[in-house]
mmCIF file of C-alpha atoms in Angstrom:
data_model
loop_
_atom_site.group_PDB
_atom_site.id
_atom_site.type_symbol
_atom_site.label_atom_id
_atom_site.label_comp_id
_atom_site.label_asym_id
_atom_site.label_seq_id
_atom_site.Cartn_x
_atom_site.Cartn_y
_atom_site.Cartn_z
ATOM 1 C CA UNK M 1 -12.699 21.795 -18.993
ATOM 2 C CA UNK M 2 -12.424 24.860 -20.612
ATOM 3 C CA UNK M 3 -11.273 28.768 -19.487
ATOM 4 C CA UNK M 4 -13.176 32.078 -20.216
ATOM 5 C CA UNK M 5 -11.570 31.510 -23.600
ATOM 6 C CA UNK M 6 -12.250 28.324 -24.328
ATOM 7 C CA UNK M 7 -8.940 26.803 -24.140
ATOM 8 C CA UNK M 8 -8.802 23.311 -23.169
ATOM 9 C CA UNK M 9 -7.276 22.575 -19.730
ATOM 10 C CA UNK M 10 -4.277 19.848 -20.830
ATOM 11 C CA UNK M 11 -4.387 19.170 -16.985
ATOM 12 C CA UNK M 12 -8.111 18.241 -17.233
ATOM 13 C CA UNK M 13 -8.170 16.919 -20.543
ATOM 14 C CA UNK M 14 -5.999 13.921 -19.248
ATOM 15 C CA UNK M 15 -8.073 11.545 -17.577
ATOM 16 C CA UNK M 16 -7.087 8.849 -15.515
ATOM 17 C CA UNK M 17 -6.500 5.854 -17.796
ATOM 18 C CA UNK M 18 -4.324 8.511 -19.949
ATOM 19 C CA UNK M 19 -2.081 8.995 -17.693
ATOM 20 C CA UNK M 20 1.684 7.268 -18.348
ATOM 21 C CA UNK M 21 2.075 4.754 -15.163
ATOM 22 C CA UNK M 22 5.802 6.119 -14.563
ATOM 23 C CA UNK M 23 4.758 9.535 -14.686
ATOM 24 C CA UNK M 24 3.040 10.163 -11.586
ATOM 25 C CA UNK M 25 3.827 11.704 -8.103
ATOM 26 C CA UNK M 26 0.651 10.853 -6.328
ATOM 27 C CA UNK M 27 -1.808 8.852 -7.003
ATOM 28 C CA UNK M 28 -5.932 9.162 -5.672
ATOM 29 C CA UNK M 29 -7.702 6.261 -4.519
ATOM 30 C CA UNK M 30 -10.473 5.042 -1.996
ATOM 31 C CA UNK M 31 -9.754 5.617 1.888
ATOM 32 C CA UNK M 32 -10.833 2.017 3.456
ATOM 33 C CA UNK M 33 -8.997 3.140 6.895
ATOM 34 C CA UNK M 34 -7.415 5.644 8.878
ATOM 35 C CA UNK M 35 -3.493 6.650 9.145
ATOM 36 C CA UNK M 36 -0.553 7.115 7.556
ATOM 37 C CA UNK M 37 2.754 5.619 6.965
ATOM 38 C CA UNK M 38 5.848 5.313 4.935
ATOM 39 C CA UNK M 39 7.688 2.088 3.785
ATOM 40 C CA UNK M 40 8.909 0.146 1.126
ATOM 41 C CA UNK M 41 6.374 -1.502 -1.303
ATOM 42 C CA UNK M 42 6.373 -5.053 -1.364
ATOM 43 C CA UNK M 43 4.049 -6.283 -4.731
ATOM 44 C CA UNK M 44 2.429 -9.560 -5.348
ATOM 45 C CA UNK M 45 0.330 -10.154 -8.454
ATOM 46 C CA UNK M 46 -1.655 -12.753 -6.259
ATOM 47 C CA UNK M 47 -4.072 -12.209 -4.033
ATOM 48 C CA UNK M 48 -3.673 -13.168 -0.693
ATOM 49 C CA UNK M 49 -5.290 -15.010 2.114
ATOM 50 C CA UNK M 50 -3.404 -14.496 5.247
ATOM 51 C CA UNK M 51 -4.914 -17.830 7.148
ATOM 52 C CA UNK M 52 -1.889 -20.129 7.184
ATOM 53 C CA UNK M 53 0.074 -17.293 4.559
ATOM 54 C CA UNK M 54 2.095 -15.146 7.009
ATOM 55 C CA UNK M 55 3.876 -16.268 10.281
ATOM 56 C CA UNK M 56 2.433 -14.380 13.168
ATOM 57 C CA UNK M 57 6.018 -13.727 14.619
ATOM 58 C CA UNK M 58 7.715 -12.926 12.442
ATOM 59 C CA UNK M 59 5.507 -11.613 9.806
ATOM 60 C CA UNK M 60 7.227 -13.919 6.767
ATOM 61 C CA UNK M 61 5.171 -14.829 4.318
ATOM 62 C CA UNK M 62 5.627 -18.780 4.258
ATOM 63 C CA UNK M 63 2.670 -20.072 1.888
ATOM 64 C CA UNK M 64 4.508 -22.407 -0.478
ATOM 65 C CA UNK M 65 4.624 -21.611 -3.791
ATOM 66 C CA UNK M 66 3.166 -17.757 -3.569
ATOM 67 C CA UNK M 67 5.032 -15.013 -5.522
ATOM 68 C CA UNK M 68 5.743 -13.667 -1.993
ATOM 69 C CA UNK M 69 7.246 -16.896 -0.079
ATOM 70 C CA UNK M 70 10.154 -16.374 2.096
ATOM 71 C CA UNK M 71 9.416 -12.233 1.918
ATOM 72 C CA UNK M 72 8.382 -10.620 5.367
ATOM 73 C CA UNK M 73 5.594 -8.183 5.539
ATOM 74 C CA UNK M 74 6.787 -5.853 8.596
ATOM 75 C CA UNK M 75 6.969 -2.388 8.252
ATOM 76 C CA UNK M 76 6.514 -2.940 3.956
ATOM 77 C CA UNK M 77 3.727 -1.074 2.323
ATOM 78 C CA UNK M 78 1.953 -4.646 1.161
ATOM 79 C CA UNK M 79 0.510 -4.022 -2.238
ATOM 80 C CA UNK M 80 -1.658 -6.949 -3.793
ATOM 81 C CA UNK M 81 -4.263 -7.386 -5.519
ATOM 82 C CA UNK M 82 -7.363 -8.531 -3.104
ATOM 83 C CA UNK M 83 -7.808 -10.919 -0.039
ATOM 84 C CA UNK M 84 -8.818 -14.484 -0.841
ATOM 85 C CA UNK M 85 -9.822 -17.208 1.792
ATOM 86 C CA UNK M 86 -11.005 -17.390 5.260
ATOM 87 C CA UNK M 87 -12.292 -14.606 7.848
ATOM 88 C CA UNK M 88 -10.006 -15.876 9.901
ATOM 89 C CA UNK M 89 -7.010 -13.928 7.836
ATOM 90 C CA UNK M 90 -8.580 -10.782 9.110
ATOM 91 C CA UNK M 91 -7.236 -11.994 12.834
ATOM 92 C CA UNK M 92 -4.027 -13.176 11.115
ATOM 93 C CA UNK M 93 -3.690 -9.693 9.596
ATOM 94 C CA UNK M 94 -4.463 -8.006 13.519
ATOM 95 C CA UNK M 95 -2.477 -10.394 15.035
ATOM 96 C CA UNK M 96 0.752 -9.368 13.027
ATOM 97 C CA UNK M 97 -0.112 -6.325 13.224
ATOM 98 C CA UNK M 98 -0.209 -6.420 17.382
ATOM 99 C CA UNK M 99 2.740 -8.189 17.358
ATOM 100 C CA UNK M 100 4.805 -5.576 15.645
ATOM 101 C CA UNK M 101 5.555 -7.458 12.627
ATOM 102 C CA UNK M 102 2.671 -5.941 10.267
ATOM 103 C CA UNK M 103 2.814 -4.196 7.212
ATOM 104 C CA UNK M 104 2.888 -0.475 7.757
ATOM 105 C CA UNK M 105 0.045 0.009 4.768
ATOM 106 C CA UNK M 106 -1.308 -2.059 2.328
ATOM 107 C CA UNK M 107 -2.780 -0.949 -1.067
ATOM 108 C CA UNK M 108 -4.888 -3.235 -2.812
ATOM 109 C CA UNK M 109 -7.152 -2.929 -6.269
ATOM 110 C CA UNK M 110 -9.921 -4.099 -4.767
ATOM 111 C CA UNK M 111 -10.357 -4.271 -0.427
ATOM 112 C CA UNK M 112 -12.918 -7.032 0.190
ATOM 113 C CA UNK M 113 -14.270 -7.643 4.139
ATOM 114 C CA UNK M 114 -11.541 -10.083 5.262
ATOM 115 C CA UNK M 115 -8.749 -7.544 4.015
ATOM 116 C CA UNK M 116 -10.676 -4.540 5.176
ATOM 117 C CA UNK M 117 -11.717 -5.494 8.540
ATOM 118 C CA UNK M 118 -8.113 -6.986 9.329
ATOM 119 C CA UNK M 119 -6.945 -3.255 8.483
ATOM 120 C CA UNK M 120 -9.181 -1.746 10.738
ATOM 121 C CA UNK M 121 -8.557 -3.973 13.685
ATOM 122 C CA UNK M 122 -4.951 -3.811 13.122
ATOM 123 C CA UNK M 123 -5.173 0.252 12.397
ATOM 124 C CA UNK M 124 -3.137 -0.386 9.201
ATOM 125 C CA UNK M 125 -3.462 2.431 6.750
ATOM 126 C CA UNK M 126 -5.483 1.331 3.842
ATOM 127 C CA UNK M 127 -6.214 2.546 0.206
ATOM 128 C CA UNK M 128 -7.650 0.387 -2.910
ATOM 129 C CA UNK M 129 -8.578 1.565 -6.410
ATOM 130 C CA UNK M 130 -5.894 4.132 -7.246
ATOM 131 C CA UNK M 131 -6.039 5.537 -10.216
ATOM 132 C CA UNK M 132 -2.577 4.337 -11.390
ATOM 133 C CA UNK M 133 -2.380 0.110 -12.034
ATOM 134 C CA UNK M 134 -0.417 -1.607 -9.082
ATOM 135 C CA UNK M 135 2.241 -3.174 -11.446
ATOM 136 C CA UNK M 136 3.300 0.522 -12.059
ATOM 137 C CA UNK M 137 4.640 0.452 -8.017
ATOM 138 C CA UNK M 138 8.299 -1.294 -7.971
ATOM 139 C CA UNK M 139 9.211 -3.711 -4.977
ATOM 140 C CA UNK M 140 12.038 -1.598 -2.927
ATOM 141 C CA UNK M 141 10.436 1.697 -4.396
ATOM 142 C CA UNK M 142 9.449 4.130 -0.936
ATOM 143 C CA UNK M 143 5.867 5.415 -0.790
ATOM 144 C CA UNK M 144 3.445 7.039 1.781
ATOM 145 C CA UNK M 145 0.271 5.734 2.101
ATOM 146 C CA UNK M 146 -1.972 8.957 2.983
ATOM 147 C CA UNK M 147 -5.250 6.772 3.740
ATOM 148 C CA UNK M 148 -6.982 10.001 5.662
ATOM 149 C CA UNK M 149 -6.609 11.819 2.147
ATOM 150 C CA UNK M 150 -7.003 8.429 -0.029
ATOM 151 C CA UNK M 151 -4.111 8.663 -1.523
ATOM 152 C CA UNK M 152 -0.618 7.434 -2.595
ATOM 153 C CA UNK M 153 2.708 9.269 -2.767
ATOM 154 C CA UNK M 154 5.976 8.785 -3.812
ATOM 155 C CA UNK M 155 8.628 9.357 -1.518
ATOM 156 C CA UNK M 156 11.447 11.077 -3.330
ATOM 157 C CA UNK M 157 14.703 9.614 -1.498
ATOM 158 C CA UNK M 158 16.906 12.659 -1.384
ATOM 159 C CA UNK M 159 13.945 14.621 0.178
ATOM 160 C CA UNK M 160 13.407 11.695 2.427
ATOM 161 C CA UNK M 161 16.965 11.453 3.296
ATOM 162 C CA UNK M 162 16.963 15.148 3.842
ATOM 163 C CA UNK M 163 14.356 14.933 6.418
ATOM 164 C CA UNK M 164 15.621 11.936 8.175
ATOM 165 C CA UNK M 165 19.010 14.283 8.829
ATOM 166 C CA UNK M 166 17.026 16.936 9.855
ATOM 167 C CA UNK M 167 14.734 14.711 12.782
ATOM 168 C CA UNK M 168 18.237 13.541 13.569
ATOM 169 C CA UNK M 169 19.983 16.698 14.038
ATOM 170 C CA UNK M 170 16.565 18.172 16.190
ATOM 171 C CA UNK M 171 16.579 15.322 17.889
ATOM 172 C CA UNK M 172 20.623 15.807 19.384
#
């Protein structure tokens, strides 16, 4: 875009696929859901089907052999890929998610309808096709998934710690 001028926006001239991976503060994407949240990402590479993938009760991932076995899905922001598999993981996905052992968000490249519609029964906050690649979000790394605004922010830990101090001091 250019200015009264002519000069060349920098800001604009960068487009999406431009823009260094590390280098980003938030991130725009699609808005499958509603909701917010904040949590830590936990990545696969693989997509998942949640039929016979996740324990109900606990929310561990116990499908032998995936890049997430023996990792538990409550309160992470679950970032993966796409859904695979049966319809059925879309009950899985509500039933962990009514059980209190859920993911708090989950981010995804692509949402098909098992993934989506287990995100709306479960009102898990839901975003796919940032503009950033996944592999660019680090397991243990905190984010807020802004699904009303389709997007994805870093959490900046001393600002986060900051206003965890402050909730607790209000809260006294």
């Amino acid at each position: 875009m250019s200015d009264s001028d002519g000069a060349t926006d920098a800001t604009d001239a960068e487009s999406a696929d431009e823009r260094d991976p590390a280098d980003w503060s938030v991130a725009d994407g699609t808005a499958i859901t509603e909701g917010t949240a904040t949590g830590e990402v936990l990545r696969s590479d693989e997509p998942i089907s949640f039929y016979g993938a996740v324990d109900l009760d606990t929310g561990e991932f116990i499908e032998e052999g995936h890049d997430l076995e023996g990792s538990c899905i409550d309160d992470k922001v679950l970032v993966f890929p796409r859904g695979k598999g049966s319809t059925v993981g879309s009950y899985v996905l509500y039933g962990v998610a009514q059980n209190g052992v859920g993911p708090a968000a989950i981010v995804l490249e692509e949402t098909e309808t098992i993934v989506a519609t287990g995100a709306i029964l479960g009102e898990i906050p839901c975003v796919d096709g940032l503009e950033i690649p996944l592999d660019s979000l680090a397991d243990g790394e905190r984010v807020t998934v802004d699904a009303d605004a389709g997007e994805l922010r870093r959490v900046d830990a001393a600002a986060d710690a900051d206003s965890v101090a402050d909730s607790d001091a209000s809260d006294r």
